[in-house]
């Protein structure tokens, strides 16, 4: 288990169970070999959101079959793996526990090193499977139902710095809530994206949160926008008028992606970073991709957005970060690795106890501020 | 034959190795909140104590509950993954059966474990090897009459002495008992096992939202 030097193109299997997708991916270095995902999203749909206990039950059912599927897809033998990586957090505690437990058992049975890694850092690292090695530093905008953050990563395996984050709802959460007000079902992102294409993004001037001159430059807020959209819709309904669903969807979506892209581009400029990576489920949104492309081009920033299938939660992203851990000879995790539902973004992985780490102070602060 | 038995359906995180004739090593920690952290190191310790490696295991035995779900899944996920990685069978046993087997009660009795929320998981037995009811979850007060006059074994009984006046030990489940029971059943032809799937007995707490909350002030 004590590698004295890194391996060039490590073969790593990654397990992701932080929310409602059971993902198992296999990579060789930065090459994707398998990306097996079992989703319980349909089961959650009628509850209007992810139900943690339902997700945990589904993970246990899907775990071994999904590992089996990934191995078959990759056409490799488990004995040839250089390591097993798993999302240690942040995420739903019970859901994370199924993945970390299975990963530990699998790594132990195979006699391979185990790497408990950070879900958010994995969302960034997955882009290596699409666009090759990440530039250092990488500026990343992560947007999903669970997180909205701007992160600066000088080294994705050891140094990830929070620049800004949402102070209330995650961007994806706002999509889900507005979809619910419009009776469009769950999840809200894809359906709003689709309807918005036939609507006018300038039809209604919804507010852009935290964009005043005294507001924090890189933080986000979507709660006020959500309330404002809901009120606008209710006013139409109360007046007995028809709600122009397409225009509402387009104008709401525009307000979200306008702020996200503006702040991300500004962060790149301020920090002198000429690349922007966008990841997370909301990165699958077509308008976010288009507006980011437009604004990055104008600012001379190279945009890196993985294909939609790699933006949503999956095991490949965990394998990608695990492979980087092996390649850079980072210490493995211990067999008592525990799932940490509020693992700070500043900890890309959870090394074993034998290894000192200097982030204790940061740990406490970020725990309160970012993901509690 | 080498059986590795694990159970995490109760506060006992428990591991045992059985070679077909006797238990060769066992380890148990009582901790209701750290099943995930404790189980694999305990497996490792148990194997070391026996001077064996995991690949010597020929059969896995896992307690399938009933028990609080989060902890319960740790044992199942571990056993199923080991079974897959080693290519050996995984046999499920009702966790209550291990308590019954370890009890020294003669004649009919019941077993009860703590189901939290002021309820117990329980079942009735004719003798330590013979369960005669499906495992169920109920309030102790609702069981007092039905189990009146019967000894009741386990932490669920000891926790509610007013409902179960003849409460008995053992309080906690041991994988050693689980392994011994499994070894007996395998030797007798392999009947009497359950699929390695959790016995939840309760539906997940989840409510279908009625409607979204209107935000316009009245
Ligand atoms: Zn995610």
Coordinates of C-alpha atoms and ligand atoms in Angstrom, one line a residue:
Chain A
X1 CA 0.0 0.0 0.0
X2 CA 2.9 2.3 0.4
X3 CA 3.8 3.4 -3.1
X4 CA 7.2 5.0 -3.2
X5 CA 6.6 6.7 -6.5
X6 CA 3.5 7.6 -8.5
X7 CA 2.2 5.4 -11.3
X8 CA 2.0 7.0 -14.8
X9 CA -1.4 5.9 -16.1
X10 CA -3.0 4.4 -13.0
X11 CA -6.0 2.1 -13.5
X12 CA -8.6 3.2 -10.9
X13 CA -12.2 2.3 -10.1
X14 CA -14.3 5.1 -8.6
X15 CA -17.5 4.8 -6.6
X16 CA -20.0 7.7 -6.2
X17 CA -23.1 7.6 -3.9
X18 CA -23.4 11.1 -2.5
X19 CA -26.9 11.7 -3.8
X20 CA -29.3 9.7 -5.9
X21 CA -26.9 8.2 -8.5
X22 CA -25.0 5.0 -7.9
X23 CA -22.0 5.6 -10.1
X24 CA -19.0 3.3 -10.8
X25 CA -16.4 4.5 -13.2
X26 CA -13.1 3.1 -14.4
X27 CA -10.3 5.2 -15.8
X28 CA -6.7 4.7 -16.9
X29 CA -4.9 7.9 -16.2
X30 CA -7.1 10.5 -18.0
X31 CA -8.7 7.9 -20.3
X32 CA -12.3 6.9 -19.5
X33 CA -12.8 3.2 -19.7
X34 CA -16.3 2.7 -18.1
X35 CA -19.0 4.9 -16.6
X36 CA -21.8 2.8 -15.2
X37 CA -24.6 4.7 -13.5
X38 CA -27.8 3.5 -11.8
X39 CA -30.2 6.3 -10.9
X40 CA -33.0 6.3 -8.4
X41 CA -34.3 9.7 -9.7
X42 CA -37.6 8.4 -10.9
X43 CA -38.4 7.1 -7.4
X44 CA -37.8 10.5 -6.0
X45 CA -39.8 12.4 -8.6
X46 CA -43.2 12.1 -6.9
X47 CA -41.7 13.5 -3.7
X48 CA -40.4 16.6 -5.5
X49 CA -36.9 16.1 -4.3
X50 CA -34.4 13.4 -3.3
X51 CA -35.5 11.4 -0.3
X52 CA -32.4 10.3 1.6
X53 CA -33.7 6.9 2.9
X54 CA -35.0 6.0 -0.6
X55 CA -31.6 6.9 -2.1
X56 CA -29.7 4.9 0.5
X57 CA -31.8 1.8 -0.1
X58 CA -31.4 2.2 -3.9
X59 CA -27.6 2.5 -3.5
X60 CA -27.3 -0.8 -1.6
X61 CA -29.4 -2.6 -4.2
X62 CA -27.5 -1.1 -7.2
X63 CA -23.9 -1.2 -5.7
X64 CA -22.5 -4.6 -6.7
X65 CA -24.4 -4.9 -10.0
X66 CA -23.1 -1.5 -11.0
X67 CA -19.5 -2.4 -10.1
X68 CA -19.9 -5.6 -12.1
X69 CA -21.3 -3.6 -15.1
X70 CA -18.4 -1.1 -15.0
X71 CA -15.8 -3.9 -15.0
X72 CA -17.5 -5.6 -17.9
X73 CA -17.7 -2.3 -19.8
X74 CA -14.0 -1.5 -19.2
X75 CA -13.0 -5.0 -20.1
X76 CA -10.4 -5.1 -17.3
X77 CA -9.7 -7.5 -14.5
X78 CA -10.2 -6.2 -10.9
X79 CA -6.8 -7.6 -10.0
X80 CA -5.2 -5.1 -12.4
X81 CA -6.6 -2.0 -10.6
X82 CA -4.0 0.3 -9.0
X83 CA -6.6 1.7 -6.5
X84 CA -10.2 2.2 -5.5
X85 CA -11.5 5.7 -5.1
X86 CA -14.8 6.7 -3.4
X87 CA -16.7 9.8 -2.6
X88 CA -16.1 10.4 1.1
X89 CA -18.2 13.6 1.1
X90 CA -19.9 16.0 1.0
X91 CA -23.3 14.6 0.4
X92 CA -26.2 12.7 2.1
X93 CA -24.7 10.8 5.1
X94 CA -26.6 7.5 4.7
X95 CA -26.0 7.5 0.9
X96 CA -22.3 8.2 1.3
X97 CA -22.1 5.4 3.8
X98 CA -23.2 2.7 1.4
X99 CA -20.5 3.8 -1.1
X100 CA -17.6 4.1 1.3
X101 CA -18.5 0.8 2.9
X102 CA -18.6 -1.0 -0.4
X103 CA -15.4 0.7 -1.6
X104 CA -13.5 -0.2 1.6
X105 CA -14.7 -3.9 1.4
X106 CA -13.7 -4.0 -2.3
X107 CA -10.3 -2.4 -1.8
X108 CA -9.6 -4.7 1.2
X109 CA -10.7 -7.9 -0.7
X110 CA -8.6 -7.0 -3.7
X111 CA -5.6 -5.8 -1.6
X112 CA -5.6 -2.4 -3.3
X113 CA -5.1 1.1 -1.8
X114 CA -8.3 3.1 -1.0
X115 CA -8.7 6.8 -1.7
X116 CA -11.6 8.6 0.0
X117 CA -12.0 11.7 -2.2
X118 CA -14.0 15.0 -2.2
X119 CA -17.1 15.1 -4.4
X120 CA -16.6 18.7 -5.5
X121 CA -12.9 18.2 -6.5
X122 CA -14.1 15.1 -8.5
X123 CA -16.6 17.3 -10.4
X124 CA -13.6 19.4 -11.4
X125 CA -11.2 16.6 -12.1
X126 CA -13.6 14.8 -14.4
X127 CA -12.8 17.3 -17.1
X128 CA -9.4 15.6 -17.6
X129 CA -11.3 12.7 -19.2
X130 CA -12.6 15.0 -21.8
X131 CA -10.0 17.8 -22.3
X132 CA -6.8 16.3 -20.9
X133 CA -4.7 17.5 -17.9
X134 CA -6.2 20.4 -16.0
X135 CA -4.2 23.6 -16.2
X136 CA -2.8 24.7 -12.9
X137 CA -4.4 26.6 -11.3
X138 CA -7.9 25.8 -12.6
X139 CA -10.8 28.1 -11.9
X140 CA -13.9 26.1 -11.6
X141 CA -17.6 27.0 -11.4
X142 CA -19.5 24.1 -9.9
X143 CA -23.3 24.2 -10.1
X144 CA -25.8 21.5 -9.2
X145 CA -28.8 20.8 -7.1
X146 CA -26.5 20.6 -4.0
X147 CA -23.8 23.1 -4.7
X148 CA -22.9 26.4 -6.4
X149 CA -19.3 27.4 -5.8
X150 CA -16.4 29.1 -7.4
X151 CA -13.2 27.3 -6.7
X152 CA -9.6 27.9 -7.5
X153 CA -7.5 24.7 -7.6
X154 CA -3.7 25.1 -7.9
X155 CA -3.5 21.3 -7.4
X156 CA -6.7 19.3 -7.6
X157 CA -5.2 16.6 -5.3
X158 CA -4.0 18.8 -2.5
X159 CA -5.0 22.5 -2.9
X160 CA -8.6 23.6 -3.6
X161 CA -9.6 27.1 -2.5
X162 CA -13.1 28.4 -2.1
X163 CA -13.5 31.7 -3.9
X164 CA -17.3 32.0 -3.4
X165 CA -20.4 30.0 -2.9
X166 CA -24.2 30.4 -2.7
X167 CA -25.4 32.0 0.5
X168 CA -28.8 30.3 0.3
X169 CA -30.1 27.9 -2.4
X170 CA -28.0 26.0 -4.9
X171 CA -28.6 26.9 -8.5
X172 CA -30.1 23.5 -9.3
X173 CA -32.4 23.9 -6.3
X174 CA -33.8 27.1 -7.8
X175 CA -34.5 25.3 -11.0
X176 CA -36.4 22.5 -9.1
X177 CA -38.4 25.0 -7.1
X178 CA -39.5 27.1 -10.1
X179 CA -40.4 23.9 -12.0
X180 CA -42.6 23.1 -9.0
X181 CA -44.3 26.5 -9.0
X182 CA -45.0 25.9 -12.7
X183 CA -46.1 22.3 -12.2
X184 CA -43.4 20.9 -14.4
X185 CA -42.3 18.1 -12.2
X186 CA -38.9 17.0 -10.8
X187 CA -36.1 17.5 -11.6
X188 CA -36.6 21.0 -12.9
X189 CA -33.4 21.6 -14.8
X190 CA -34.0 19.7 -18.1
X191 CA -37.6 20.8 -18.5
X192 CA -36.9 24.5 -17.9
X193 CA -34.0 24.3 -20.3
X194 CA -36.2 22.8 -23.0
X195 CA -39.1 25.3 -22.5
X196 CA -36.8 28.3 -22.3
X197 CA -35.6 27.6 -25.8
X198 CA -39.0 28.6 -27.0
X199 CA -39.3 31.6 -24.7
X200 CA -37.9 35.2 -24.6
X201 CA -35.2 35.6 -22.0
X202 CA -35.8 39.3 -21.9
X203 CA -39.5 39.1 -21.5
X204 CA -39.4 39.6 -17.7
X205 CA -36.6 41.4 -15.8
X206 CA -36.1 39.1 -12.8
X207 CA -33.5 40.3 -10.2
X208 CA -29.8 39.3 -10.3
X209 CA -28.9 38.3 -6.7
X210 CA -25.8 39.7 -5.0
X211 CA -24.7 41.8 -8.0
X212 CA -24.6 45.2 -6.2
X213 CA -21.3 47.0 -6.0
X214 CA -21.0 46.3 -2.2
X215 CA -22.0 42.7 -2.5
X216 CA -19.4 39.9 -2.2
X217 CA -17.9 39.5 -5.7
X218 CA -18.0 35.8 -6.0
X219 CA -20.9 34.7 -3.8
X220 CA -24.3 33.7 -5.2
X221 CA -27.9 34.0 -4.0
X222 CA -30.8 32.5 -5.7
X223 CA -33.4 32.6 -3.0
X224 CA -34.6 36.2 -3.8
X225 CA -34.9 35.3 -7.5
X226 CA -36.9 32.2 -6.6
X227 CA -39.4 34.3 -4.5
X228 CA -39.6 37.0 -7.1
X229 CA -40.4 34.5 -9.9
X230 CA -43.0 32.8 -7.8
X231 CA -44.7 36.1 -6.9
X232 CA -44.7 37.1 -10.6
X233 CA -46.5 33.8 -11.5
X234 CA -48.9 34.1 -8.6
X235 CA -49.9 37.6 -9.6
X236 CA -50.8 36.4 -13.1
X237 CA -52.8 33.5 -11.7
X238 CA -54.6 35.7 -9.2
X239 CA -55.5 38.1 -12.0
X240 CA -56.9 35.1 -13.9
X241 CA -54.4 35.5 -16.7
X242 CA -52.5 32.7 -18.4
X243 CA -48.9 32.3 -17.2
X244 CA -46.5 32.5 -20.2
X245 CA -44.5 29.5 -19.1
X246 CA -41.9 29.6 -21.8
X247 CA -41.1 33.3 -21.2
X248 CA -41.0 32.7 -17.4
X249 CA -38.6 29.7 -17.9
X250 CA -36.4 31.7 -20.3
X251 CA -36.3 34.8 -18.1
X252 CA -35.7 32.9 -14.9
X253 CA -32.9 30.8 -16.5
X254 CA -31.3 33.9 -18.0
X255 CA -31.2 35.5 -14.5
X256 CA -29.4 32.4 -13.1
X257 CA -26.9 31.9 -15.8
X258 CA -26.2 35.6 -16.2
X259 CA -25.0 35.9 -12.6
X260 CA -23.1 32.6 -12.7
X261 CA -21.1 33.4 -15.9
X262 CA -20.5 37.0 -15.0
X263 CA -19.0 36.2 -11.6
X264 CA -17.0 33.2 -13.0
X265 CA -15.4 35.3 -15.7
X266 CA -14.7 38.1 -13.2
X267 CA -13.0 35.7 -10.9
X268 CA -10.8 34.5 -13.8
X269 CA -9.8 38.0 -14.7
X270 CA -9.2 39.1 -11.1
X271 CA -7.0 36.0 -10.4
X272 CA -5.2 36.1 -13.8
X273 CA -6.5 32.6 -14.7
X274 CA -7.0 32.1 -18.4
X275 CA -9.1 28.9 -18.1
X276 CA -12.6 28.3 -16.7
X277 CA -14.0 24.9 -15.9
X278 CA -17.7 24.4 -15.4
X279 CA -19.1 21.3 -13.8
X280 CA -22.0 19.9 -11.8
X281 CA -25.5 18.9 -13.0
X282 CA -26.5 22.5 -14.0
X283 CA -23.5 22.6 -16.3
X284 CA -25.6 20.4 -18.6
X285 CA -27.9 23.5 -19.1
X286 CA -27.6 24.6 -22.7
X287 CA -28.0 28.3 -22.0
X288 CA -25.3 28.2 -19.3
X289 CA -23.0 26.6 -21.8
X290 CA -23.8 29.0 -24.6
X291 CA -23.5 32.2 -22.5
X292 CA -20.3 31.0 -20.8
X293 CA -18.8 30.3 -24.2
X294 CA -19.7 33.7 -25.4
X295 CA -18.4 35.6 -22.4
X296 CA -15.2 33.5 -22.1
X297 CA -14.5 34.1 -25.7
X298 CA -14.9 37.8 -25.3
X299 CA -12.6 37.8 -22.2
X300 CA -10.0 35.6 -23.8
X301 CA -10.6 32.7 -21.4
X302 CA -10.5 29.1 -22.5
X303 CA -13.7 27.4 -21.5
X304 CA -13.7 23.7 -20.5
X305 CA -17.1 22.1 -19.9
X306 CA -17.3 18.3 -20.0
X307 CA -20.1 16.7 -21.9
X308 CA -23.4 16.6 -20.0
X309 CA -23.1 13.0 -19.0
X310 CA -19.9 13.7 -17.1
X311 CA -21.3 16.9 -15.5
X312 CA -24.0 15.1 -13.5
X313 CA -22.9 12.8 -10.6
X314 CA -21.0 9.7 -11.8
X315 CA -18.3 7.3 -10.8
X316 CA -15.9 8.3 -13.6
X317 CA -15.3 11.7 -11.9
X318 CA -14.3 9.9 -8.7
X319 CA -12.1 7.5 -10.6
X320 CA -10.5 10.5 -12.4
X321 CA -9.6 12.2 -9.1
X322 CA -8.5 8.8 -7.6
X323 CA -6.2 8.3 -10.6
X324 CA -4.6 11.7 -10.0
X325 CA -4.1 10.8 -6.3
X326 CA -2.3 7.6 -7.4
X327 CA -0.3 9.4 -10.1
X328 CA 0.8 12.1 -7.6
X329 CA 1.6 9.5 -4.9
X330 CA -0.9 10.9 -2.4
X331 CA -1.3 8.8 0.8
X332 CA -4.1 6.3 0.8
X333 CA -7.0 6.4 3.2
X334 CA -7.3 4.1 6.2
X335 CA -9.8 1.2 6.6
X336 CA -11.8 3.2 9.1
X337 CA -12.4 5.9 6.5
X338 CA -15.8 7.4 7.4
X339 CA -18.3 9.2 5.2
X340 CA -18.3 12.9 6.0
X341 CA -21.5 14.6 4.8
X342 CA -19.9 18.1 5.3
X343 CA -16.4 17.3 4.1
X344 CA -14.9 20.7 3.4
X345 CA -14.1 21.6 -0.2
X346 CA -10.5 22.4 1.0
X347 CA -9.9 18.7 1.6
X348 CA -9.6 17.0 -1.9
X349 CA -9.1 13.7 -0.2
X350 CA -9.0 12.0 3.2
X351 CA -5.6 10.6 3.9
X352 CA -4.9 8.0 6.6
X353 CA -4.1 9.0 10.2
X354 CA -0.4 8.3 9.7
X355 CA -0.2 11.5 7.6
X356 CA -0.2 15.0 9.1
X357 CA -2.3 17.6 7.4
X358 CA -2.2 21.3 7.9
X359 CA -5.9 22.1 7.2
X360 CA -7.4 21.7 10.6
X361 CA -8.1 25.3 11.1
X362 CA -9.5 25.8 7.6
X363 CA -11.5 22.7 8.1
X364 CA -13.5 24.3 10.9
X365 CA -14.1 27.6 9.2
X366 CA -15.2 26.1 5.9
X367 CA -17.5 23.6 7.6
X368 CA -19.5 26.5 9.0
X369 CA -19.5 28.6 6.0
X370 CA -19.8 26.5 3.0
X371 CA -21.5 23.1 3.3
X372 CA -23.2 22.9 6.7
Chain B
X1 CA -14.7 -24.5 5.1
X2 CA -14.2 -21.0 6.5
X3 CA -17.2 -18.8 7.3
X4 CA -16.9 -15.1 7.9
X5 CA -20.0 -13.8 9.7
X6 CA -20.8 -10.1 10.2
X7 CA -23.8 -8.3 11.8
X8 CA -24.4 -4.6 12.1
X9 CA -28.2 -4.6 12.6
X10 CA -28.0 -3.5 16.2
X11 CA -25.5 -1.4 18.3
X12 CA -23.2 -4.5 18.2
X13 CA -20.7 -4.4 15.3
X14 CA -19.7 -8.0 15.4
X15 CA -17.5 -10.3 13.3
X16 CA -16.6 -14.0 13.6
X17 CA -14.8 -16.7 11.8
X18 CA -16.0 -20.3 11.9
X19 CA -14.1 -23.3 10.4
X20 CA -17.0 -25.6 10.2
X21 CA -16.4 -27.2 13.6
X22 CA -15.9 -24.2 15.9
X23 CA -15.5 -20.4 16.1
X24 CA -11.9 -19.6 15.5
X25 CA -11.9 -15.9 16.1
X26 CA -14.4 -13.2 17.0
X27 CA -14.5 -9.5 17.7
X28 CA -17.4 -7.3 18.8
X29 CA -17.7 -3.6 19.5
X30 CA -20.8 -2.0 20.9
X31 CA -21.3 1.4 19.3
X32 CA -24.6 2.5 17.7
X33 CA -23.1 5.3 15.7
X34 CA -19.9 4.1 14.1
X35 CA -20.8 0.9 12.2
X36 CA -19.2 2.3 9.0
X37 CA -15.9 3.1 10.6
X38 CA -15.6 0.0 12.8
X39 CA -16.6 -2.9 10.7
X40 CA -13.7 -3.3 8.3
X41 CA -11.0 -2.8 10.9
X42 CA -12.8 -5.4 13.0
X43 CA -12.8 -7.8 10.1
X44 CA -9.1 -7.2 9.7
X45 CA -8.5 -7.8 13.4
X46 CA -10.5 -11.0 13.4
X47 CA -8.6 -12.4 10.5
X48 CA -5.3 -11.5 12.0
X49 CA -6.3 -13.1 15.3
X50 CA -7.0 -16.3 13.4
X51 CA -3.8 -16.0 11.3
X52 CA -5.8 -16.0 8.2
X53 CA -6.4 -13.9 5.1
X54 CA -9.7 -12.9 3.6
X55 CA -9.2 -15.1 0.5
X56 CA -9.3 -18.2 2.7
X57 CA -13.0 -17.5 3.3
X58 CA -15.4 -19.9 1.6
X59 CA -18.8 -18.5 2.7
X60 CA -20.1 -15.2 4.0
X61 CA -22.9 -15.0 6.5
X62 CA -24.6 -11.7 7.2
X63 CA -27.3 -10.6 9.6
X64 CA -30.1 -9.1 7.5
X65 CA -31.8 -7.4 10.4
X66 CA -34.3 -6.2 11.2
X67 CA -32.4 -3.2 12.5
X68 CA -32.0 0.6 12.2
X69 CA -31.3 1.0 8.5
X70 CA -28.1 3.1 8.3
X71 CA -26.1 0.6 10.4
X72 CA -27.8 -2.4 8.9
X73 CA -26.6 -1.5 5.4
X74 CA -23.0 -1.5 6.5
X75 CA -22.9 -5.2 7.2
X76 CA -24.9 -6.0 4.0
X77 CA -22.8 -3.8 1.7
X78 CA -19.6 -5.3 3.2
X79 CA -20.8 -8.9 2.9
X80 CA -22.2 -8.5 -0.6
X81 CA -19.0 -6.7 -1.9
X82 CA -16.8 -9.4 -0.3
X83 CA -18.9 -12.1 -1.8
X84 CA -18.6 -10.5 -5.3
X85 CA -14.8 -9.8 -5.0
X86 CA -14.0 -13.3 -3.7
X87 CA -16.6 -15.2 -5.8
X88 CA -18.1 -16.9 -2.7
X89 CA -21.8 -17.3 -1.6
X90 CA -23.4 -14.8 0.8
X91 CA -25.9 -16.3 3.2
X92 CA -28.4 -14.1 5.0
X93 CA -29.8 -14.9 8.4
X94 CA -32.3 -13.0 10.5
X95 CA -30.4 -11.1 13.2
X96 CA -33.0 -12.1 15.8
X97 CA -32.2 -15.8 15.1
X98 CA -28.6 -15.2 16.3
X99 CA -29.9 -13.9 19.6
X100 CA -32.3 -16.8 19.9
X101 CA -29.5 -19.2 19.2
X102 CA -27.2 -17.7 21.8
X103 CA -30.0 -17.7 24.5
X104 CA -30.2 -20.6 26.9
X105 CA -33.9 -20.6 27.1
X106 CA -35.8 -23.9 27.1
X107 CA -39.3 -23.9 25.7
X108 CA -41.1 -21.1 23.9
X109 CA -39.7 -17.5 24.1
X110 CA -39.4 -14.3 22.1
X111 CA -36.5 -12.1 21.0
X112 CA -36.7 -8.3 20.9
X113 CA -34.2 -5.7 19.8
X114 CA -34.4 -1.9 19.9
X115 CA -36.1 -0.5 16.9
X116 CA -35.8 3.1 18.2
X117 CA -38.9 5.4 18.1
X118 CA -40.1 3.5 21.2
X119 CA -40.6 0.3 19.3
X120 CA -38.9 -3.1 19.2
X121 CA -38.1 -5.6 16.4
X122 CA -39.3 -9.0 17.6
X123 CA -40.2 -12.6 16.7
X124 CA -41.3 -15.7 18.6
X125 CA -39.4 -19.0 18.9
X126 CA -40.3 -22.5 19.8
X127 CA -36.7 -23.2 20.7
X128 CA -33.3 -21.5 20.1
X129 CA -33.2 -22.8 16.5
X130 CA -36.8 -22.5 15.5
X131 CA -38.5 -19.1 14.7
X132 CA -42.3 -19.4 14.4
X133 CA -43.3 -15.9 13.4
X134 CA -42.0 -13.4 10.8
X135 CA -39.9 -10.6 12.3
X136 CA -42.1 -7.6 13.1
X137 CA -41.9 -4.1 14.6
X138 CA -44.3 -3.0 17.3
X139 CA -44.6 -0.9 20.5
X140 CA -43.7 -2.8 23.6
X141 CA -47.0 -2.0 25.3
X142 CA -48.9 -3.6 22.3
X143 CA -46.8 -6.8 22.7
X144 CA -47.1 -7.2 26.5
X145 CA -50.3 -9.2 26.3
X146 CA -49.3 -11.3 23.2
X147 CA -46.0 -12.3 24.8
X148 CA -47.3 -12.5 28.4
X149 CA -45.6 -15.3 30.4
X150 CA -42.8 -15.8 27.8
X151 CA -39.2 -15.0 28.4
X152 CA -38.0 -12.3 26.0
X153 CA -34.4 -12.2 25.0
X154 CA -32.3 -9.2 23.9
X155 CA -31.8 -5.4 24.4
X156 CA -35.3 -4.7 23.3
X157 CA -36.7 -6.7 26.2
X158 CA -34.2 -5.3 28.7
X159 CA -35.1 -1.8 27.7
X160 CA -38.8 -2.2 28.4
X161 CA -39.1 -4.2 31.6
X162 CA -42.6 -3.0 32.3
X163 CA -43.8 -4.7 29.0
X164 CA -41.4 -7.7 29.3
X165 CA -41.1 -8.7 33.0
X166 CA -39.2 -11.8 32.1
X167 CA -36.5 -10.1 30.1
X168 CA -33.3 -12.1 29.6
X169 CA -29.8 -11.9 28.1
X170 CA -27.8 -12.0 26.0
X171 CA -28.4 -8.3 25.4
X172 CA -26.4 -8.1 22.2
X173 CA -26.1 -10.1 19.0
X174 CA -22.8 -11.9 18.4
X175 CA -21.5 -12.9 15.0
X176 CA -20.1 -16.0 16.7
X177 CA -23.7 -17.2 17.3
X178 CA -24.6 -16.2 13.7
X179 CA -21.7 -18.2 12.4
X180 CA -22.4 -21.2 14.5
X181 CA -26.0 -21.3 13.4
X182 CA -25.0 -20.9 9.8
X183 CA -22.4 -23.7 10.1
X184 CA -25.1 -26.0 11.4
X185 CA -27.5 -25.1 8.6
X186 CA -24.8 -25.5 5.9
X187 CA -23.8 -28.9 7.4
X188 CA -27.5 -29.9 7.3
X189 CA -27.7 -29.2 3.6
X190 CA -27.8 -25.4 3.4
X191 CA -31.5 -24.8 4.0
X192 CA -32.9 -22.0 6.1
X193 CA -31.0 -19.0 4.7
X194 CA -32.5 -15.7 3.6
X195 CA -31.4 -13.6 0.6
X196 CA -28.7 -11.1 1.6
X197 CA -31.2 -8.3 1.5
X198 CA -32.1 -5.9 4.4
X199 CA -35.3 -6.5 6.4
X200 CA -36.4 -2.9 6.9
X201 CA -39.9 -3.6 8.0
X202 CA -40.8 0.1 7.7
X203 CA -41.3 2.2 4.7
X204 CA -39.0 5.1 4.2
X205 CA -40.1 8.4 5.8
X206 CA -41.1 10.4 2.8
X207 CA -44.1 12.5 2.1
X208 CA -45.5 13.6 -1.2
X209 CA -45.6 17.4 -1.1
X210 CA -49.1 18.7 -1.4
X211 CA -48.4 21.8 -3.3
X212 CA -45.7 24.5 -3.3
X213 CA -46.0 27.2 -0.6
X214 CA -47.5 30.4 -2.0
X215 CA -45.1 33.3 -1.4
X216 CA -47.4 36.2 -2.2
X217 CA -48.4 37.8 1.1
X218 CA -52.2 37.9 1.6
Ligands
LIG1 ZN1 -22.5 16.6 -7.5

